[in-house]
mmCIF file of C-alpha atoms in Angstrom:
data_model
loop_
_atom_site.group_PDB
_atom_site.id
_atom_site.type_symbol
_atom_site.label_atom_id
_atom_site.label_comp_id
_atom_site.label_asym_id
_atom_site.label_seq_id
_atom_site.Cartn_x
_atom_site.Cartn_y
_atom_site.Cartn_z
ATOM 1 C CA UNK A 204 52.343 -20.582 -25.433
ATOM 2 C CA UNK A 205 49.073 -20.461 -27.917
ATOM 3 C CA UNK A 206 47.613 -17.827 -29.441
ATOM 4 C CA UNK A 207 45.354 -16.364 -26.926
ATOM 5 C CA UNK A 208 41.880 -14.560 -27.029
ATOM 6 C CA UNK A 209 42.952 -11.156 -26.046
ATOM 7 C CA UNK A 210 46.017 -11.545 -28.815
ATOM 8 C CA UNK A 211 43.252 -12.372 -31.197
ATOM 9 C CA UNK A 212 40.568 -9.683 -30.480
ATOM 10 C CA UNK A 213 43.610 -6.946 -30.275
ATOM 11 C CA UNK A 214 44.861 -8.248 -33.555
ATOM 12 C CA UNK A 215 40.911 -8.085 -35.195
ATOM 13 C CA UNK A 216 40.817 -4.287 -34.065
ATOM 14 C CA UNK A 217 43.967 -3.051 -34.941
ATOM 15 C CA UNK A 218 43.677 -4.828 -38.492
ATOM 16 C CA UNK A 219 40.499 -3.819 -38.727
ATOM 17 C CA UNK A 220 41.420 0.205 -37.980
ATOM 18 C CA UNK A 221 44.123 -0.614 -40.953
ATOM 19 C CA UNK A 222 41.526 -1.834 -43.685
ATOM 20 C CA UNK A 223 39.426 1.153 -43.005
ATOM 21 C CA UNK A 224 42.349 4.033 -43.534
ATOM 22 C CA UNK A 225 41.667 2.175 -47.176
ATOM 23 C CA UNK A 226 38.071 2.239 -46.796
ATOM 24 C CA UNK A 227 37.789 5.267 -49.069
ATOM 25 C CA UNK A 228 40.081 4.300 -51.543
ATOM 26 C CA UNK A 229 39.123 0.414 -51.590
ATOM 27 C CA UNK A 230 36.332 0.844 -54.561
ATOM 28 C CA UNK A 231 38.842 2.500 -57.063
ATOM 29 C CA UNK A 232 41.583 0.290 -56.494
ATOM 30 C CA UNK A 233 42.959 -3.466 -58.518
ATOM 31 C CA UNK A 234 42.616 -6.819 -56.737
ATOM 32 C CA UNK A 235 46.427 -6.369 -56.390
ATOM 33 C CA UNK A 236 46.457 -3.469 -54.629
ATOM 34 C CA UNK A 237 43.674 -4.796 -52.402
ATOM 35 C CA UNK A 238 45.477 -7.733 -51.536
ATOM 36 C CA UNK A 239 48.720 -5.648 -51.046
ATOM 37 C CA UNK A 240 46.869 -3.628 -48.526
ATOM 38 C CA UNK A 241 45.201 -6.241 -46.542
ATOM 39 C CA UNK A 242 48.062 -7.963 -46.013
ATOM 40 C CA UNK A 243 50.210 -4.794 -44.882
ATOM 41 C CA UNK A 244 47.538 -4.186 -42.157
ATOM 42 C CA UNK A 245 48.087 -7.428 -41.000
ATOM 43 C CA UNK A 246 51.360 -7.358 -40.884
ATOM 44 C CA UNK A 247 51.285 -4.429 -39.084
ATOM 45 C CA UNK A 248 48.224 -5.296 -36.837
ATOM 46 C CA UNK A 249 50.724 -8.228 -35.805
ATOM 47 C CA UNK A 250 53.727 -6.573 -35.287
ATOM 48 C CA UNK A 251 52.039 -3.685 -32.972
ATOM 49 C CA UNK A 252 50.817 -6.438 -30.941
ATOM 50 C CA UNK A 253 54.149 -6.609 -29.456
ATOM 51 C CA UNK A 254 54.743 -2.490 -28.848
ATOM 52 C CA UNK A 255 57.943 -2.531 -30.139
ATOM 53 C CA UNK A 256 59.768 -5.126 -27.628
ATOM 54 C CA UNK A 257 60.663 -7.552 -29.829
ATOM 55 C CA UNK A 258 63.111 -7.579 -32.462
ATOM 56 C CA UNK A 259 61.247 -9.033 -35.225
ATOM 57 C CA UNK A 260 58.335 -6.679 -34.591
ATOM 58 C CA UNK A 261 60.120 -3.414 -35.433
ATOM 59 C CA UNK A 262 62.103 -5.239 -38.377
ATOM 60 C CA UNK A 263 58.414 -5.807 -39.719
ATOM 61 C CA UNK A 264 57.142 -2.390 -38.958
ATOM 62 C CA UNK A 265 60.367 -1.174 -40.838
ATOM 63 C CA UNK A 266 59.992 -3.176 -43.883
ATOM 64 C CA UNK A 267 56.134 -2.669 -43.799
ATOM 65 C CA UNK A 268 57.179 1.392 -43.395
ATOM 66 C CA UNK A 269 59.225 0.882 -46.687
ATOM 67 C CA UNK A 270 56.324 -0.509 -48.450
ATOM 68 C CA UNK A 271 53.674 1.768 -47.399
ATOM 69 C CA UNK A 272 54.679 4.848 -45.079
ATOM 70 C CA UNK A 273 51.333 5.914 -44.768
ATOM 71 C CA UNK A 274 49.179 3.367 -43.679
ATOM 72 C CA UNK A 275 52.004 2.665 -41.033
ATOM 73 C CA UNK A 276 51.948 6.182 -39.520
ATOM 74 C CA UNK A 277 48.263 6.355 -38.954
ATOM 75 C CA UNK A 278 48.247 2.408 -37.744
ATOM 76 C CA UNK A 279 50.689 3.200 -35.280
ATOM 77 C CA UNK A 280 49.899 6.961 -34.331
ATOM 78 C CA UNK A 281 49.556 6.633 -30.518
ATOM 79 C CA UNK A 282 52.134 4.091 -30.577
ATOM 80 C CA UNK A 283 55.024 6.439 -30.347
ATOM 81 C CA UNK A 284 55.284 5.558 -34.641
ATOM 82 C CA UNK A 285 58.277 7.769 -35.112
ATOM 83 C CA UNK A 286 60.597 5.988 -33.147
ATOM 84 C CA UNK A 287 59.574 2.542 -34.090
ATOM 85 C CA UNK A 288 60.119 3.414 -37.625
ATOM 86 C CA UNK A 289 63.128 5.247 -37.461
ATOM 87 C CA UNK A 290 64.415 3.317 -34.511
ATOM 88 C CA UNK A 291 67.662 1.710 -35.388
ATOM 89 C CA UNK A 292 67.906 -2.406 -35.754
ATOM 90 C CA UNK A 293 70.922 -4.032 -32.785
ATOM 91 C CA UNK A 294 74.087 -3.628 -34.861
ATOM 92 C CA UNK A 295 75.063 -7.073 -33.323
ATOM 93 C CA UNK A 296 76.793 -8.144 -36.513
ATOM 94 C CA UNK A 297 79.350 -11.242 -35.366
ATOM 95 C CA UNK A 298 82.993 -10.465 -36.545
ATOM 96 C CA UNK A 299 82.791 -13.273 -39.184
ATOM 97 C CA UNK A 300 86.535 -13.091 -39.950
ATOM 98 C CA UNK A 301 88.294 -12.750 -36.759
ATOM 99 C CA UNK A 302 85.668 -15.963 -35.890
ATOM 100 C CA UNK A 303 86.791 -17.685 -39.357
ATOM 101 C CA UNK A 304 90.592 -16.771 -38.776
ATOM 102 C CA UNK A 305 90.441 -18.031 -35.382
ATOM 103 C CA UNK A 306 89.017 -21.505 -36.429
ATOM 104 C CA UNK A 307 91.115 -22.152 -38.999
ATOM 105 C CA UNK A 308 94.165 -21.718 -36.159
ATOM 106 C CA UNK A 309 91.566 -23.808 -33.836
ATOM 107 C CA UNK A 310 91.847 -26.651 -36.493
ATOM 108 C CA UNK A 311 95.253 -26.741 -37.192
ATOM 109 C CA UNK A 312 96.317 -27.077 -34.114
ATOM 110 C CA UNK A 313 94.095 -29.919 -33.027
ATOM 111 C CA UNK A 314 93.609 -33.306 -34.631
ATOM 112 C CA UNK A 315 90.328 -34.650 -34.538
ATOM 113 C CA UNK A 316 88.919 -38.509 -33.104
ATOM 114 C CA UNK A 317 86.060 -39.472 -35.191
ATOM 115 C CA UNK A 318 83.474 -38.572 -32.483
ATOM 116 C CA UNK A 319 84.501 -35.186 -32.431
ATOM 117 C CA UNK A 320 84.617 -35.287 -36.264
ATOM 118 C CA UNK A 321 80.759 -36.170 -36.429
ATOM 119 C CA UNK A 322 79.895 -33.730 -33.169
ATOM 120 C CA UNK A 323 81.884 -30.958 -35.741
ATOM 121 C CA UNK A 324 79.669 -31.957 -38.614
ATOM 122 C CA UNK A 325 76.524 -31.900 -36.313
ATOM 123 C CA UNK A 326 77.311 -28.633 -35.360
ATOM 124 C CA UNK A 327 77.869 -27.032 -38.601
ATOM 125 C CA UNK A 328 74.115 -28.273 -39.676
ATOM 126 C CA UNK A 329 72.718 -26.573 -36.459
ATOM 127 C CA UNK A 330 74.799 -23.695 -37.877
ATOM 128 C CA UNK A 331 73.324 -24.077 -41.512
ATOM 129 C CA UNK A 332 69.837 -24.362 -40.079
ATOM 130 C CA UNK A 333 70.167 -21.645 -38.021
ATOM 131 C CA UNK A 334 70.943 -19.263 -40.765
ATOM 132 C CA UNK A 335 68.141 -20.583 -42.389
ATOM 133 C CA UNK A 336 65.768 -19.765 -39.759
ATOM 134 C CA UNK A 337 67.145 -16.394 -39.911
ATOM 135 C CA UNK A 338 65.847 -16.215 -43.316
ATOM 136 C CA UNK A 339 62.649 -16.199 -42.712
ATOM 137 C CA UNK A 340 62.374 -14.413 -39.270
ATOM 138 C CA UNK A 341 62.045 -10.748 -39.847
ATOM 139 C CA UNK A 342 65.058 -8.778 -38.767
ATOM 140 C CA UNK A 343 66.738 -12.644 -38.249
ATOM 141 C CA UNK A 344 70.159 -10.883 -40.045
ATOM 142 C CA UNK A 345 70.197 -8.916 -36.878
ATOM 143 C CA UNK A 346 70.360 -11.502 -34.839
ATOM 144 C CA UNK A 347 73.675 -13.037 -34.399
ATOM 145 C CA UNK A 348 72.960 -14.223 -30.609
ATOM 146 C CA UNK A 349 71.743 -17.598 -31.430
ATOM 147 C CA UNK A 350 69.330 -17.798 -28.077
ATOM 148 C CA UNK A 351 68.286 -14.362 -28.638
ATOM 149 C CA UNK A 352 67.124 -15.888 -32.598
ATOM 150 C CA UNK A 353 65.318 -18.634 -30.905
ATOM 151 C CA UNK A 354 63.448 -16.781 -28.875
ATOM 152 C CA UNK A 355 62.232 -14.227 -31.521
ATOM 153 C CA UNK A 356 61.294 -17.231 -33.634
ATOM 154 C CA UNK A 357 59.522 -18.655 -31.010
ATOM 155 C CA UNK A 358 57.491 -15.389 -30.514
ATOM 156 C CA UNK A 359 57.530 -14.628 -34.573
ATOM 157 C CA UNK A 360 55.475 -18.167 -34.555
ATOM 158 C CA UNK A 361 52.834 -17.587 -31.849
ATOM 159 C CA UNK A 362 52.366 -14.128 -33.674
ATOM 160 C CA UNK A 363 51.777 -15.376 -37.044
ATOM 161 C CA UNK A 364 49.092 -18.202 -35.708
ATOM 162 C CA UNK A 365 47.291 -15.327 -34.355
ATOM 163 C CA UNK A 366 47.422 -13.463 -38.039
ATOM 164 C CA UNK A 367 46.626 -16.540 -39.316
ATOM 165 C CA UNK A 368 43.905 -17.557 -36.573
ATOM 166 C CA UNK A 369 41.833 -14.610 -37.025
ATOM 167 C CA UNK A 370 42.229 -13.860 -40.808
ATOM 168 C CA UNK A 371 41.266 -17.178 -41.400
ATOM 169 C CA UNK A 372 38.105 -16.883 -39.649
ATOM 170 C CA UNK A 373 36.996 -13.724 -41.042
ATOM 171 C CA UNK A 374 37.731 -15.164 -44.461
ATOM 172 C CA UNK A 375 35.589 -18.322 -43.969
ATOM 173 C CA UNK A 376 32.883 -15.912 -42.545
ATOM 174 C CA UNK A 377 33.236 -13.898 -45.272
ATOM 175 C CA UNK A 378 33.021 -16.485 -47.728
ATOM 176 C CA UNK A 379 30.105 -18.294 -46.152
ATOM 177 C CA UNK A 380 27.793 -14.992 -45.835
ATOM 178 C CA UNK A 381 28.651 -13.868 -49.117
ATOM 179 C CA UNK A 382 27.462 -17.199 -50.434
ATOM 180 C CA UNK A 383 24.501 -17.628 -48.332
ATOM 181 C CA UNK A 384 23.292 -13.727 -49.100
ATOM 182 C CA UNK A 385 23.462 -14.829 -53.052
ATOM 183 C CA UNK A 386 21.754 -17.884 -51.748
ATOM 184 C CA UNK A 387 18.618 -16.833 -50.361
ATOM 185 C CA UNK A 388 18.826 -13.212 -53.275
ATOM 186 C CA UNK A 389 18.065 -16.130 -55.836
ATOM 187 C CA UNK A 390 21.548 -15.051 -57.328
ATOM 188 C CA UNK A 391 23.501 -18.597 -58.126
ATOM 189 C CA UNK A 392 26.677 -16.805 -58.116
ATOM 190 C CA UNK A 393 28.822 -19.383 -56.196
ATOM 191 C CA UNK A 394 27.975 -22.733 -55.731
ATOM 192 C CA UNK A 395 26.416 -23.867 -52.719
ATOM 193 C CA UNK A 396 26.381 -27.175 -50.910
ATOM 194 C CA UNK A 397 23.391 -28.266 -49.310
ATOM 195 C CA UNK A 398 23.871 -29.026 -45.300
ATOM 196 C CA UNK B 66 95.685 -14.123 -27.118
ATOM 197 C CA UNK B 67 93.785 -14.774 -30.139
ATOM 198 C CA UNK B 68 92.896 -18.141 -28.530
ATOM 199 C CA UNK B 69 90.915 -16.611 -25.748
ATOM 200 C CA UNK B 70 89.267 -13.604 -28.052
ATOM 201 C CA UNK B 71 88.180 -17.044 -30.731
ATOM 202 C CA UNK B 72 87.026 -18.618 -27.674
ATOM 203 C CA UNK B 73 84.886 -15.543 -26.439
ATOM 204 C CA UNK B 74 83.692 -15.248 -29.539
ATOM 205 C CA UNK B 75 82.557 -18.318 -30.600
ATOM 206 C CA UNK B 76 80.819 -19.084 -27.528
ATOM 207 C CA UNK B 77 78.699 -15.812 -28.119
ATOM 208 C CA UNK B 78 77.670 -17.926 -31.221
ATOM 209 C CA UNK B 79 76.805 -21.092 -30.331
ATOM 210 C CA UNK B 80 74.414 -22.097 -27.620
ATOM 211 C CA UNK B 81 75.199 -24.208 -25.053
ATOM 212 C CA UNK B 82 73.543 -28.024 -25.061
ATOM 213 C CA UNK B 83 71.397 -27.126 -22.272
ATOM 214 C CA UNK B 84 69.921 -23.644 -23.807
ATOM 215 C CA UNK B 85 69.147 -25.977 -27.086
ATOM 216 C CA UNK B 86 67.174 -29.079 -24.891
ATOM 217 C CA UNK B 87 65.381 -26.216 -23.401
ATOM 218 C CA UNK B 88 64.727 -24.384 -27.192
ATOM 219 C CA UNK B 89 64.102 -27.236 -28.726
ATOM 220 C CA UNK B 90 61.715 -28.850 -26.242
ATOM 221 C CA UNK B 91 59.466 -25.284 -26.860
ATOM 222 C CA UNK B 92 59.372 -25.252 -30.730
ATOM 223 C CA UNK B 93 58.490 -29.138 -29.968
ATOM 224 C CA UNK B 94 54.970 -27.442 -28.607
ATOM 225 C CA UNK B 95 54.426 -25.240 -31.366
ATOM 226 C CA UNK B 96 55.360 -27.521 -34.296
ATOM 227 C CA UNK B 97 52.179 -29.626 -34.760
ATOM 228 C CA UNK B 98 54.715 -32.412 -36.886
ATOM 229 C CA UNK B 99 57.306 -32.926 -34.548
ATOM 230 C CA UNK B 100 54.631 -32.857 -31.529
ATOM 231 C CA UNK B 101 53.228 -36.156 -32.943
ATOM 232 C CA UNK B 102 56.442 -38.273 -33.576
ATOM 233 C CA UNK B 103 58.712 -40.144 -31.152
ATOM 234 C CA UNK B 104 58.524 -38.315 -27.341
ATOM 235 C CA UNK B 105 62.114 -39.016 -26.598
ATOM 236 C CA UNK B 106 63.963 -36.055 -26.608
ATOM 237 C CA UNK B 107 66.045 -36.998 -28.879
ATOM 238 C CA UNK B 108 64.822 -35.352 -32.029
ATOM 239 C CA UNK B 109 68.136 -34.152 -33.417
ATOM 240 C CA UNK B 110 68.264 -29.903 -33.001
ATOM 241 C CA UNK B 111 68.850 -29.365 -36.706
ATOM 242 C CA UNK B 112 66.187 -31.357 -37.764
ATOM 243 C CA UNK B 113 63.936 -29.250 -35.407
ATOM 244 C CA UNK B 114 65.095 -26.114 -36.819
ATOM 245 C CA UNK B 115 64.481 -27.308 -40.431
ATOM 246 C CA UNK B 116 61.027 -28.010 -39.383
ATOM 247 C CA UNK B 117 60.537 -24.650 -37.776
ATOM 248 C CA UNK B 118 61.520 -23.051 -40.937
ATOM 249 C CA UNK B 119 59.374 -24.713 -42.881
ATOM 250 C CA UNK B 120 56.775 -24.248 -40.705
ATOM 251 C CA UNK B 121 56.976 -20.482 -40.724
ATOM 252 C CA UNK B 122 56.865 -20.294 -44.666
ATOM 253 C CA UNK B 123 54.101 -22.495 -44.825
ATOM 254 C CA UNK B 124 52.163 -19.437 -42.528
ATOM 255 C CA UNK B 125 53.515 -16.947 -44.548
ATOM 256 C CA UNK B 126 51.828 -18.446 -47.611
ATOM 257 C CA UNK B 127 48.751 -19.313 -45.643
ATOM 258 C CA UNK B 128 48.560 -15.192 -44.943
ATOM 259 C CA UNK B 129 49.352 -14.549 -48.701
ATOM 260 C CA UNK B 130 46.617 -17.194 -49.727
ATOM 261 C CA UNK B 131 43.901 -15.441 -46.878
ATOM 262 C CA UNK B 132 44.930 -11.911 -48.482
ATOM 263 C CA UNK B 133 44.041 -13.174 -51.865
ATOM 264 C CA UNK B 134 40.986 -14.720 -51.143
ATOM 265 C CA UNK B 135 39.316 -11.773 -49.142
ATOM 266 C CA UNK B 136 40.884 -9.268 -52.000
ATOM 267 C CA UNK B 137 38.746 -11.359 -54.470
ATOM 268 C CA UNK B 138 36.210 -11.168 -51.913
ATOM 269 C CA UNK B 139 35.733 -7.646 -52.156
ATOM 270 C CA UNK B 140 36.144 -7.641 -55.916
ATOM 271 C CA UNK B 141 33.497 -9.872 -56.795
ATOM 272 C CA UNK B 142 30.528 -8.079 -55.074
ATOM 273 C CA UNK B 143 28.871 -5.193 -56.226
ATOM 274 C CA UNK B 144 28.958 -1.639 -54.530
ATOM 275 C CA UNK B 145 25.111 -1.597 -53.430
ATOM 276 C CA UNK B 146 24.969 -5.662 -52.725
ATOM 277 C CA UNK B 147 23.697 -7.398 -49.414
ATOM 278 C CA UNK B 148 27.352 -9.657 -50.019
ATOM 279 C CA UNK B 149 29.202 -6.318 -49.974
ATOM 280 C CA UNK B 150 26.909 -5.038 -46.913
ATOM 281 C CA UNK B 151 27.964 -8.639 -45.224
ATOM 282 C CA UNK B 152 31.659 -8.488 -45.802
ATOM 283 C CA UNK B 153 32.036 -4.859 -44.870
ATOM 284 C CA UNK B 154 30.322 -5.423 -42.108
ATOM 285 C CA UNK B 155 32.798 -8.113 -41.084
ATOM 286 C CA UNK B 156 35.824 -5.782 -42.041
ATOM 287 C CA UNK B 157 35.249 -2.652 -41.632
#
């Protein structure tokens, strides 16, 4: 699955309804706290693409919420915001000792060939990987169902091509008009190529 | 007893051969590096996942770069200025 054009144009309006909540405030404010802003709208633009069926979504919305409880409420009014900010994250926590007691009895009892010795080590860098991957996947330490992780990640990654699609092109746009509009105003603020 | 709860538990964890052909075969698709390299399917599943992880920072910093960029954007032009008029126009 690729970023598609409806993903993309819902992503562009919703962001865009986000930057303008700061529309009043955007002339008073630091770079910082420009840059903080745009980037929460994103986020937030992204994550409501999904209406609150995916995991990583509402982890985002809740973190985002944290960060800036505002501009998430009016983003998401409509959206049924309340619950998807108070909504609590699967408690699917894995019983890590009762899994590490029982391997330790696992390996005592059995005594390993050298294949399974190298399947074992294979395994335990999936496992090491895996936990990596729920490092960087929103709400990923909520996620103890290895397929369920996989999925999310694979739906976290068409998501953030879609951020990254648009923003990009808006930026470029951005950059190119601002520079041609000095341009032609005589201004030689930025420095233009010819062609 | 405790054999069949590790057992039940474990395999809650781990997922089966199959499930990670089928998993890794669709991050194969996404991942422009892997896409490219050998088509047998036997790009080893950790190495996959490493790649997917790195592959989701490097769009987190692309975001945090665009952020900056359009943030600077919108600092550099004047109130009253056709640039301003242009990028507002864009954004807002």
């Amino acid at each position: 699955m690729q970023p598609t054009s409806s993903m993309k144009e819902e992503f562009l309006q919703k962001w865009q309804m986000g930057l303008q909540i700061y529309r009043p405030l955007i002339d008073n404010t630091s770079v910082s706290e420009r840059r903080k802003a745009i980037k929460l709208s994103a986020d937030v633009a992204m994550a409501s693409l999904r209406r609150g069926t995916t995991c990583w979504s509402r982890a985002l919305i809740q973190k985002t919420a944290t960060e800036d409880n505002f501009l998430v409420r009016q983003m998401l009014s409509g959206i049924k915001a309340e619950t998807l900010i108070n909504k609590k994250l699967p408690k699917v926590m894995c019983h890590r000792k009762i899994v590490r007691r029982s391997k330790k009895i696992l390996r005592r009892r059995k005594s390993r060939s050298a294949i399974e010795e190298v399947a074992a080590k294979a395994r335990k860098l999936v496992k090491k990987k895996t936990q990596g991957l729920r490092n960087v996947v929103p709400g990923g330490e909520f996620m103890s169902n290895d397929v369920l992780l996989i999925q999310e990640t694979l739906d976290y990654i068409v998501s953030l091509q879609t951020q990254v699609n648009v923003m990009r092109s808006i930026v470029d746009a951005a950059e190119a008009g601002s520079e041609r509009t000095a341009y032609y105003l005589g201004k030689p603020k930025f420095a233009i190529e010819d062609g | 007893m405790s054999n069949r709860r590790s057992r039940q538990s474990s395999s809650a964890l781990r997922i089966s051969d199959d499930q990670m052909i089928d998993l890794v075969s669709k991050l194969r698709v996404l991942l422009p590096e892997i896409r490219e390299r050998r088509r047998s399917d036997k790009v080893s599943a950790s190495k996959v996942l490493q790649e997917t992880c790195n592959y989701i920072r490097k769009l987190h910093r692309e975001v945090d770069n665009l952020s900056d960029r359009l943030s600077q954007l919108l600092d550099s032009v004047d109130e009253d200025s056709q640039e301003a008029a242009v990028i507002r126009s864009l954004l807002m």
